[in-house]
Amino acid sequence: SAVISQKPSRDICQRGTSLTIQCQVDSQVTMMFWYRQQPGQSLTLIATANQGSEATYESGFVIDKFPISRPNLTFSTLTVSNMSPEDSSIYLCSVEWWDYGYTFGSGTRLTVV
Amino acid sequence: DQQVKQNSPSLSVQEGRISILNCDYTNSMFDYFLWYKKYPAEGPTFLISISSIKDKNEDGRFTVFLNKSAKHLSLHIVPSQPGDSAVYFCAATTYAGGGNKLTFGTGTQLKVEL
């Protein structure tokens, strides 16, 4: 299956600042997905990122808050902008790898203070 | 609207016994289902999946059962081992050539006791 490197693994940020999370895949993939897991909650899809096109955001998530880049078939970034304590979550990237299900990165644990 | 539900937030089982984790869904368009295991500080790890054309899929100690009429699936782990202690998520998607999002349940914390 694909191997995903995600960084940073964790960060503590001041409110009002922004954090960019990077996701590197060891294989070329068409779609990459960004999820959020709030404390005690399920994983919720933020957006789907295709290379060469604008990301598609799910209901409740907007590009100004969560801008995404997808410059090539192995890399993507998610930025959490103008952070508030409510953004404290685990953020995960994922790629589709059907023989093995969707594969996830190890996640970024974000705490906003 | 929670389309995938895991009604048991936690489950405790003795080592060697069977663990049964349950999942219900409401969206009849879902046709592919997956189970993931998640340890703290790690991303979810894929365990096993099942297509809606099947009612059972087995992989080693893990078996997933699907009851389409009841919109219910379950994961059986036999025998349970202490290393199985983790949070288990079921997920569902509409497989139309791939590239579709996963909808996750809220997870069940499994604890396998010695």
Coordinates of N, CA and C in Angstrom, one line a residue:
Chain A
S1 N 0.8 -1.2 0.0 CA 0.0 0.0 0.0 C 0.9 1.3 0.0
A2 N 0.3 2.4 -0.3 CA 1.0 3.6 -0.3 C 1.5 4.0 1.2
V3 N 2.6 4.7 1.2 CA 3.1 5.1 2.5 C 3.0 6.7 2.5
I4 N 2.4 7.2 3.6 CA 2.2 8.6 3.7 C 3.0 9.2 4.9
S5 N 3.7 10.2 4.6 CA 4.5 10.9 5.6 C 3.8 12.3 5.8
Q6 N 3.4 12.5 7.1 CA 2.6 13.7 7.4 C 3.4 14.4 8.5
K7 N 3.5 15.8 8.3 CA 4.2 16.6 9.3 C 3.6 18.0 9.4
P8 N 3.7 18.6 10.6 CA 4.3 18.1 11.8 C 3.3 17.0 12.4
S9 N 3.9 16.3 13.4 CA 3.1 15.3 14.1 C 2.2 15.9 15.1
R10 N 2.7 17.0 15.6 CA 1.9 17.8 16.6 C 2.4 19.2 16.7
D11 N 1.5 20.1 17.1 CA 1.9 21.5 17.3 C 1.0 22.2 18.3
I12 N 1.5 23.2 19.0 CA 0.7 24.0 19.8 C 0.8 25.4 19.3
C13 N -0.3 26.0 18.9 CA -0.3 27.3 18.2 C -1.1 28.3 19.0
Q14 N -0.7 29.6 18.8 CA -1.5 30.7 19.4 C -2.7 31.0 18.5
R15 N -3.8 31.4 19.1 CA -5.0 31.7 18.4 C -4.7 32.9 17.5
G16 N -5.3 32.9 16.3 CA -5.1 33.9 15.3 C -4.0 33.6 14.3
T17 N -3.2 32.6 14.6 CA -2.1 32.3 13.7 C -2.6 31.2 12.7
S18 N -1.7 30.8 11.8 CA -2.0 29.7 10.9 C -1.0 28.6 10.9
L19 N -1.4 27.4 10.6 CA -0.5 26.3 10.5 C -0.6 25.5 9.2
T20 N 0.5 25.2 8.6 CA 0.4 24.4 7.4 C 0.9 23.0 7.6
I21 N 0.0 22.0 7.2 CA 0.3 20.6 7.4 C 0.7 20.0 6.1
Q22 N 1.8 19.3 6.1 CA 2.2 18.7 4.8 C 2.0 17.2 4.8
C23 N 1.7 16.7 3.6 CA 1.5 15.3 3.4 C 2.2 14.8 2.1
Q24 N 3.1 13.9 2.3 CA 3.9 13.4 1.2 C 3.6 11.9 1.0
V25 N 3.3 11.5 -0.2 CA 3.0 10.1 -0.5 C 4.1 9.5 -1.4
D26 N 4.4 8.2 -1.1 CA 5.5 7.6 -1.8 C 5.1 7.1 -3.2
S27 N 3.9 7.3 -3.6 CA 3.4 6.9 -5.0 C 2.5 8.0 -5.5
Q28 N 2.4 8.0 -6.8 CA 1.5 9.0 -7.4 C 0.1 8.6 -7.2
V29 N -0.7 9.5 -6.8 CA -2.1 9.2 -6.5 C -3.0 10.4 -7.1
T30 N -4.1 10.0 -7.6 CA -5.0 11.0 -8.2 C -5.6 11.9 -7.1
M31 N -6.2 11.3 -6.1 CA -6.9 12.1 -5.1 C -6.3 12.0 -3.8
M32 N -6.3 13.1 -3.1 CA -5.9 13.1 -1.7 C -7.0 13.7 -0.9
F33 N -7.2 13.2 0.3 CA -8.3 13.6 1.2 C -7.8 14.2 2.5
W34 N -8.4 15.2 3.0 CA -8.1 15.7 4.3 C -9.2 15.6 5.3
Y35 N -8.9 15.0 6.4 CA -9.9 14.7 7.5 C -9.6 15.5 8.7
R36 N -10.6 15.7 9.6 CA -10.4 16.2 10.9 C -11.1 15.3 11.9
Q37 N -10.4 15.1 13.0 CA -11.0 14.3 14.1 C -11.0 15.2 15.3
Q38 N -12.1 15.8 15.7 CA -12.2 16.6 16.9 C -12.2 15.6 18.1
P39 N -11.9 16.1 19.3 CA -11.8 15.3 20.5 C -13.0 14.5 20.7
G40 N -12.9 13.2 20.8 CA -14.0 12.3 21.1 C -15.0 12.1 19.9
Q41 N -14.6 12.6 18.8 CA -15.6 12.6 17.6 C -15.0 11.6 16.5
S42 N -15.9 11.5 15.5 CA -15.5 10.7 14.4 C -14.6 11.5 13.4
L43 N -14.1 10.8 12.4 CA -13.4 11.5 11.4 C -14.3 12.1 10.4
T44 N -14.1 13.4 10.1 CA -14.9 14.2 9.2 C -14.1 14.7 8.0
L45 N -14.6 14.4 6.8 CA -13.9 14.9 5.6 C -14.0 16.4 5.5
I46 N -12.8 17.0 5.3 CA -12.7 18.5 5.1 C -12.9 18.8 3.6
A47 N -12.0 18.1 2.8 CA -12.0 18.4 1.4 C -11.2 17.3 0.7
T48 N -11.5 17.2 -0.6 CA -10.8 16.3 -1.6 C -9.9 17.2 -2.5
A49 N -8.7 16.7 -2.6 CA -7.7 17.5 -3.4 C -7.3 16.7 -4.6
N50 N -7.6 17.2 -5.8 CA -7.1 16.7 -7.1 C -5.9 17.5 -7.6
Q51 N -4.9 16.9 -8.1 CA -3.8 17.6 -8.7 C -4.3 18.5 -9.9
G52 N -3.9 19.7 -9.9 CA -4.2 20.6 -11.0 C -5.6 21.2 -11.0
S53 N -6.3 21.0 -9.9 CA -7.7 21.7 -9.9 C -7.9 22.1 -8.4
E54 N -9.0 23.0 -8.3 CA -9.3 23.4 -7.0 C -9.8 22.3 -6.1
A55 N -9.5 22.4 -4.8 CA -10.0 21.3 -3.9 C -11.6 21.4 -3.8
T56 N -12.2 20.3 -3.5 CA -13.6 20.3 -3.3 C -13.9 20.2 -1.8
Y57 N -14.6 21.2 -1.2 CA -14.8 21.2 0.2 C -16.2 20.6 0.6
E58 N -16.2 20.0 1.7 CA -17.5 19.5 2.3 C -18.3 20.6 3.0
S59 N -19.5 20.3 3.2 CA -20.4 21.3 3.8 C -19.8 21.6 5.2
G60 N -19.7 22.9 5.5 CA -19.2 23.4 6.8 C -17.7 23.8 6.7
F61 N -17.1 23.5 5.6 CA -15.7 23.8 5.5 C -15.5 24.8 4.3
V62 N -14.7 25.8 4.5 CA -14.5 26.8 3.4 C -13.0 27.0 3.1
I63 N -12.8 27.4 1.9 CA -11.4 27.5 1.4 C -10.6 28.6 2.2
D64 N -11.3 29.7 2.6 CA -10.6 30.7 3.3 C -10.0 30.2 4.6
K65 N -10.7 29.3 5.2 CA -10.3 28.8 6.5 C -9.3 27.6 6.4
F66 N -9.5 26.8 5.4 CA -8.7 25.6 5.2 C -8.2 25.6 3.7
P67 N -7.3 26.5 3.3 CA -6.8 26.4 2.0 C -5.9 25.2 1.8
I68 N -6.0 24.6 0.6 CA -5.3 23.4 0.3 C -4.5 23.6 -1.0
S69 N -3.3 23.0 -1.0 CA -2.5 23.0 -2.2 C -2.3 21.6 -2.7
R70 N -2.2 21.4 -4.0 CA -1.9 20.1 -4.5 C -1.0 20.3 -5.7
P71 N 0.2 20.6 -5.5 CA 1.1 20.9 -6.7 C 1.5 19.8 -7.6
N72 N 1.5 18.5 -7.0 CA 1.8 17.4 -7.9 C 1.1 16.2 -7.4
L73 N 1.4 15.0 -7.9 CA 0.6 13.8 -7.6 C 1.1 13.1 -6.4
T74 N 2.1 13.6 -5.7 CA 2.6 13.0 -4.5 C 2.5 13.9 -3.2
F75 N 2.0 15.1 -3.4 CA 2.2 16.0 -2.3 C 1.0 16.9 -2.1
S76 N 0.6 17.3 -0.9 CA -0.5 18.2 -0.6 C -0.2 18.9 0.7
T77 N -0.8 20.1 0.8 CA -0.7 20.8 2.1 C -2.1 21.3 2.5
L78 N -2.4 21.3 3.8 CA -3.6 21.9 4.3 C -3.2 23.0 5.3
T79 N -3.7 24.1 5.2 CA -3.5 25.2 6.1 C -4.7 25.5 6.9
V80 N -4.5 25.5 8.2 CA -5.6 25.9 9.2 C -5.3 27.4 9.5
S81 N -6.2 28.3 9.0 CA -6.0 29.7 9.1 C -6.7 30.3 10.3
N82 N -6.1 31.4 10.8 CA -6.8 32.2 11.8 C -7.4 31.3 12.9
M83 N -6.5 30.6 13.5 CA -6.9 29.5 14.4 C -7.6 30.0 15.7
S84 N -8.6 29.2 16.1 CA -9.2 29.4 17.4 C -9.1 28.1 18.2
P85 N -9.4 28.1 19.5 CA -9.4 26.8 20.2 C -10.3 25.7 19.6
E86 N -11.3 26.1 19.0 CA -12.2 25.1 18.4 C -11.6 24.3 17.2
D87 N -10.5 24.8 16.7 CA -9.7 24.1 15.7 C -8.8 23.0 16.2
S88 N -8.7 22.9 17.5 CA -7.9 21.9 18.2 C -8.5 20.5 17.8
S89 N -7.7 19.8 17.0 CA -8.2 18.5 16.5 C -7.0 17.7 16.0
I90 N -7.2 16.5 15.6 CA -6.2 15.8 14.8 C -6.6 15.9 13.3
Y91 N -5.6 16.3 12.5 CA -5.9 16.4 11.1 C -5.1 15.3 10.4
L92 N -5.8 14.7 9.4 CA -5.2 13.5 8.8 C -5.4 13.6 7.3
C93 N -4.3 13.2 6.6 CA -4.5 13.1 5.1 C -4.6 11.7 4.8
S94 N -5.2 11.4 3.6 CA -5.5 10.1 3.2 C -5.5 10.0 1.7
V95 N -5.1 8.8 1.2 CA -5.2 8.5 -0.2 C -6.0 7.3 -0.5
E96 N -6.5 7.2 -1.7 CA -7.3 6.0 -2.0 C -6.3 4.9 -2.6
W97 N -6.4 3.7 -1.9 CA -5.6 2.6 -2.4 C -6.4 1.4 -2.2
W98 N -7.2 1.1 -3.3 CA -8.3 0.2 -3.1 C -8.0 -1.2 -2.6
D99 N -6.9 -1.8 -3.0 CA -6.6 -3.1 -2.6 C -6.4 -3.2 -1.1
Y100 N -6.1 -2.0 -0.5 CA -5.8 -2.0 0.9 C -6.7 -1.0 1.7
G101 N -7.7 -0.6 1.0 CA -8.6 0.5 1.6 C -7.9 1.8 1.5
Y102 N -8.5 2.8 2.0 CA -7.9 4.1 2.0 C -6.8 4.1 3.0
T103 N -5.6 4.7 2.7 CA -4.5 4.7 3.6 C -4.4 6.1 4.2
F104 N -4.1 6.1 5.5 CA -4.0 7.4 6.2 C -2.6 7.7 6.7
G105 N -2.3 9.0 6.8 CA -1.1 9.4 7.4 C -1.2 9.3 8.9
S106 N -0.2 9.6 9.6 CA -0.2 9.4 11.1 C -0.9 10.5 11.8
G107 N -1.2 11.6 11.1 CA -2.0 12.6 11.7 C -1.2 13.7 12.3
T108 N -1.8 14.9 12.4 CA -1.2 16.1 13.1 C -2.1 16.5 14.2
R109 N -1.6 16.4 15.4 CA -2.4 16.8 16.6 C -2.2 18.3 16.9
L110 N -3.2 19.1 16.7 CA -3.1 20.5 16.8 C -3.8 21.0 18.0
T111 N -3.1 21.8 18.8 CA -3.7 22.4 20.0 C -3.6 23.9 19.8
V112 N -4.7 24.6 20.0 CA -4.7 26.0 19.8 C -5.0 26.6 21.2
V113 N -4.1 27.5 21.6 CA -4.2 28.1 22.9 C -4.4 29.6 22.9
Chain B
D1 N -26.6 14.9 10.6 CA -27.2 13.6 10.3 C -26.1 12.6 10.3
Q2 N -26.1 11.7 11.3 CA -25.0 10.7 11.4 C -25.4 9.5 10.5
Q3 N -24.8 9.3 9.4 CA -25.2 8.3 8.4 C -24.6 6.9 8.8
V4 N -23.5 6.9 9.6 CA -22.9 5.7 10.0 C -22.8 5.8 11.5
K5 N -23.4 4.8 12.2 CA -23.4 4.8 13.7 C -22.8 3.6 14.3
Q6 N -22.0 3.9 15.3 CA -21.5 2.8 16.2 C -22.1 3.1 17.6
N7 N -23.1 2.4 18.0 CA -23.8 2.7 19.2 C -23.1 2.3 20.5
S8 N -22.1 1.5 20.4 CA -21.3 1.1 21.6 C -20.0 1.9 21.6
P9 N -19.9 2.9 22.5 CA -18.6 3.6 22.5 C -17.5 2.8 23.1
S10 N -17.8 1.7 23.8 CA -16.7 0.9 24.4 C -17.1 -0.5 24.5
L11 N -16.1 -1.4 24.5 CA -16.4 -2.8 24.6 C -15.2 -3.4 25.3
S12 N -15.5 -4.3 26.3 CA -14.4 -5.0 27.0 C -14.6 -6.5 26.9
V13 N -13.5 -7.2 26.5 CA -13.5 -8.6 26.2 C -12.3 -9.3 26.8
Q14 N -12.5 -10.5 27.2 CA -11.3 -11.2 27.7 C -10.5 -11.8 26.6
E15 N -9.2 -11.9 26.8 CA -8.3 -12.4 25.9 C -8.7 -13.8 25.5
G16 N -8.7 -14.1 24.2 CA -9.1 -15.4 23.7 C -10.5 -15.6 23.3
R17 N -11.4 -14.6 23.8 CA -12.8 -14.7 23.5 C -13.1 -13.9 22.2
I18 N -14.3 -13.9 21.8 CA -14.7 -13.2 20.5 C -15.1 -11.8 20.9
S19 N -14.6 -10.8 20.0 CA -15.0 -9.5 20.1 C -16.0 -9.2 18.9
I20 N -17.1 -8.6 19.2 CA -18.1 -8.3 18.2 C -18.3 -6.8 18.2
L21 N -18.0 -6.1 17.1 CA -18.2 -4.7 17.0 C -19.3 -4.4 16.0
N22 N -20.2 -3.6 16.3 CA -21.4 -3.4 15.5 C -21.4 -2.0 14.8
C23 N -22.1 -1.9 13.7 CA -22.1 -0.6 13.0 C -23.5 -0.6 12.2
D24 N -24.2 0.5 12.2 CA -25.4 0.6 11.4 C -25.3 1.8 10.5
Y25 N -25.9 1.7 9.4 CA -25.9 2.9 8.5 C -27.3 3.2 8.0
T26 N -27.5 4.4 7.5 CA -28.8 4.8 7.0 C -28.9 5.0 5.5
N27 N -27.8 5.3 4.9 CA -27.8 5.7 3.5 C -27.7 4.4 2.6
S28 N -28.8 4.1 1.9 CA -28.9 2.9 1.1 C -28.0 3.0 -0.1
M29 N -27.4 4.1 -0.4 CA -26.5 4.2 -1.5 C -25.1 3.7 -1.2
F30 N -24.8 3.5 0.1 CA -23.5 3.0 0.4 C -23.4 1.5 -0.1
D31 N -22.2 1.2 -0.8 CA -22.1 -0.1 -1.3 C -20.7 -0.7 -1.0
Y32 N -20.0 -0.1 -0.2 CA -18.6 -0.6 0.2 C -18.4 -0.1 1.6
F33 N -17.9 -1.1 2.4 CA -17.8 -0.8 3.9 C -16.4 -1.3 4.3
L34 N -15.8 -0.5 5.2 CA -14.5 -0.7 5.7 C -14.4 -0.6 7.2
W35 N -13.5 -1.4 7.8 CA -13.2 -1.3 9.2 C -11.7 -0.8 9.4
Y36 N -11.5 0.1 10.3 CA -10.2 0.6 10.6 C -10.0 0.5 12.1
K37 N -8.7 0.3 12.4 CA -8.2 0.3 13.8 C -7.4 1.5 14.0
K38 N -7.5 2.2 15.2 CA -6.7 3.3 15.4 C -6.1 3.3 16.8
Y39 N -4.8 3.4 16.9 CA -4.1 3.5 18.2 C -3.9 5.0 18.4
P40 N -3.8 5.4 19.7 CA -3.5 6.8 20.0 C -2.3 7.3 19.3
A41 N -2.3 8.5 18.8 CA -1.1 9.2 18.1 C -0.8 8.5 16.8
E42 N -1.7 7.7 16.3 CA -1.4 7.1 14.9 C -2.6 7.4 14.1
G43 N -2.4 7.3 12.7 CA -3.6 7.3 11.8 C -4.3 6.0 11.8
P44 N -5.5 6.0 11.3 CA -6.3 4.8 11.2 C -5.6 3.8 10.3
T45 N -5.7 2.5 10.6 CA -5.1 1.4 9.8 C -6.2 0.6 9.3
F46 N -6.2 0.3 8.0 CA -7.2 -0.5 7.4 C -7.1 -1.9 7.8
L47 N -8.3 -2.5 8.2 CA -8.4 -3.9 8.6 C -8.9 -4.8 7.6
I48 N -10.2 -4.5 7.2 CA -10.9 -5.4 6.3 C -12.1 -4.6 5.7
S49 N -12.5 -5.1 4.5 CA -13.6 -4.4 3.9 C -14.6 -5.4 3.3
I50 N -15.7 -4.9 2.9 CA -16.7 -5.8 2.3 C -17.5 -5.0 1.3
S51 N -17.8 -5.6 0.1 CA -18.6 -5.0 -0.9 C -20.1 -5.4 -0.6
S52 N -21.0 -4.6 -1.0 CA -22.4 -4.9 -0.8 C -22.9 -6.2 -1.5
I53 N -22.1 -6.7 -2.5 CA -22.6 -7.9 -3.2 C -22.2 -9.2 -2.3
K54 N -21.5 -9.0 -1.2 CA -21.2 -10.1 -0.3 C -21.9 -9.9 1.0
D55 N -22.0 -11.0 1.7 CA -22.5 -10.9 3.1 C -21.5 -11.2 4.2
K56 N -20.3 -11.7 3.7 CA -19.2 -12.1 4.6 C -17.9 -11.9 3.9
N57 N -16.9 -11.5 4.7 CA -15.5 -11.4 4.2 C -14.6 -11.8 5.4
E58 N -13.7 -12.6 5.2 CA -12.8 -13.1 6.2 C -11.4 -12.9 5.9
D59 N -10.6 -12.5 6.9 CA -9.2 -12.3 6.8 C -8.5 -12.7 8.1
G60 N -8.0 -13.9 8.2 CA -7.4 -14.3 9.4 C -8.4 -14.3 10.6
R61 N -8.0 -13.5 11.6 CA -8.9 -13.5 12.8 C -10.1 -12.6 12.7
F62 N -10.1 -11.8 11.6 CA -11.1 -10.8 11.4 C -12.1 -11.2 10.3
T63 N -13.4 -11.1 10.7 CA -14.5 -11.4 9.8 C -15.5 -10.3 9.8
V64 N -15.9 -9.8 8.7 CA -16.9 -8.8 8.6 C -18.2 -9.4 8.0
F65 N -19.3 -9.1 8.6 CA -20.6 -9.6 8.2 C -21.5 -8.4 7.8
L66 N -22.2 -8.5 6.7 CA -23.0 -7.4 6.2 C -24.4 -7.9 6.0
N67 N -25.4 -7.2 6.6 CA -26.8 -7.5 6.5 C -27.4 -6.3 5.8
K68 N -27.6 -6.3 4.5 CA -28.0 -5.2 3.8 C -29.5 -4.8 4.1
S69 N -30.3 -5.8 4.3 CA -31.7 -5.5 4.6 C -31.8 -4.7 5.9
A70 N -31.0 -5.0 6.9 CA -31.0 -4.4 8.2 C -30.1 -3.2 8.2
K71 N -29.3 -2.9 7.1 CA -28.3 -1.9 7.1 C -27.4 -2.0 8.3
H72 N -26.8 -3.1 8.5 CA -26.0 -3.4 9.6 C -24.8 -4.2 9.2
L73 N -23.7 -3.9 9.8 CA -22.5 -4.7 9.7 C -21.8 -4.9 11.0
S74 N -21.1 -6.0 11.1 CA -20.4 -6.3 12.3 C -19.0 -6.8 12.0
L75 N -18.1 -6.6 12.9 CA -16.7 -7.1 12.8 C -16.5 -8.1 14.0
H76 N -16.1 -9.3 13.6 CA -15.8 -10.3 14.6 C -14.3 -10.5 14.7
I77 N -13.8 -10.5 15.9 CA -12.3 -10.7 16.1 C -12.2 -12.0 16.9
V78 N -11.6 -13.0 16.4 CA -11.5 -14.3 17.1 C -10.1 -14.9 16.8
P79 N -9.4 -15.3 17.8 CA -9.5 -14.9 19.2 C -9.0 -13.5 19.5
S80 N -9.6 -12.8 20.4 CA -9.1 -11.5 20.7 C -7.8 -11.5 21.5
Q81 N -7.0 -10.5 21.1 CA -5.6 -10.5 21.8 C -5.4 -9.1 22.4
P82 N -4.6 -9.0 23.4 CA -4.4 -7.7 24.0 C -4.0 -6.6 23.0
G83 N -3.2 -7.0 22.0 CA -2.8 -6.0 21.0 C -3.9 -5.5 20.1
D84 N -5.1 -6.1 20.2 CA -6.3 -5.6 19.5 C -6.9 -4.4 20.2
S85 N -6.5 -4.1 21.4 CA -7.1 -3.0 22.1 C -6.8 -1.7 21.4
A86 N -7.8 -1.0 20.9 CA -7.7 0.2 20.1 C -9.1 0.7 19.9
V87 N -9.2 1.8 19.2 CA -10.5 2.3 18.7 C -10.8 1.8 17.3
Y88 N -12.0 1.2 17.1 CA -12.3 0.7 15.8 C -13.4 1.5 15.2
F89 N -13.1 1.9 13.9 CA -14.1 2.7 13.2 C -14.6 1.9 12.0
C90 N -15.9 2.0 11.8 CA -16.4 1.5 10.5 C -16.6 2.7 9.6
A91 N -16.5 2.4 8.3 CA -16.7 3.5 7.4 C -17.4 3.0 6.2
A92 N -18.1 3.9 5.5 CA -18.9 3.5 4.3 C -18.6 4.4 3.2
T93 N -18.8 3.9 2.0 CA -18.7 4.8 0.8 C -19.5 4.3 -0.4
T94 N -19.7 5.1 -1.4 CA -20.3 4.7 -2.6 C -19.2 4.4 -3.6
Y95 N -19.0 3.2 -4.0 CA -17.9 2.9 -4.9 C -18.4 3.0 -6.3
A96 N -18.0 4.1 -6.9 CA -18.4 4.3 -8.3 C -17.1 4.7 -9.0
G97 N -16.2 3.7 -9.2 CA -15.0 4.0 -9.8 C -13.9 4.5 -8.9
G98 N -14.2 4.5 -7.6 CA -13.2 5.0 -6.7 C -13.3 6.5 -6.5
G99 N -12.5 7.0 -5.6 CA -12.4 8.5 -5.4 C -13.5 9.0 -4.6
N100 N -14.3 8.2 -3.9 CA -15.4 8.7 -3.2 C -15.0 8.8 -1.7
K101 N -15.6 9.7 -1.0 CA -15.3 10.0 0.4 C -15.8 8.9 1.3
L102 N -15.1 8.7 2.4 CA -15.5 7.8 3.4 C -16.3 8.5 4.4
T103 N -17.4 7.9 4.9 CA -18.2 8.4 6.0 C -17.9 7.5 7.2
F104 N -17.5 8.0 8.3 CA -17.0 7.2 9.4 C -18.1 7.2 10.5
G105 N -18.1 6.1 11.2 CA -18.8 6.0 12.5 C -18.0 6.7 13.6
T106 N -18.6 6.7 14.8 CA -18.0 7.5 15.9 C -17.0 6.6 16.6
G107 N -16.9 5.4 16.3 CA -15.8 4.6 16.9 C -16.2 3.8 18.1
T108 N -15.6 2.6 18.3 CA -15.8 1.8 19.5 C -14.4 1.5 20.1
Q109 N -14.3 1.9 21.4 CA -13.0 1.6 22.1 C -13.1 0.1 22.5
L110 N -12.2 -0.7 22.0 CA -12.1 -2.1 22.4 C -11.0 -2.3 23.4
K111 N -11.3 -2.9 24.5 CA -10.2 -3.3 25.4 C -10.2 -4.8 25.6
V112 N -9.1 -5.4 25.4 CA -9.0 -6.8 25.5 C -8.1 -7.1 26.8
E113 N -8.8 -7.7 27.7 CA -8.2 -7.9 29.0 C -7.6 -9.3 29.2
L114 N -6.5 -9.3 29.9 CA -5.8 -10.6 30.2 C -6.7 -11.5 31.1

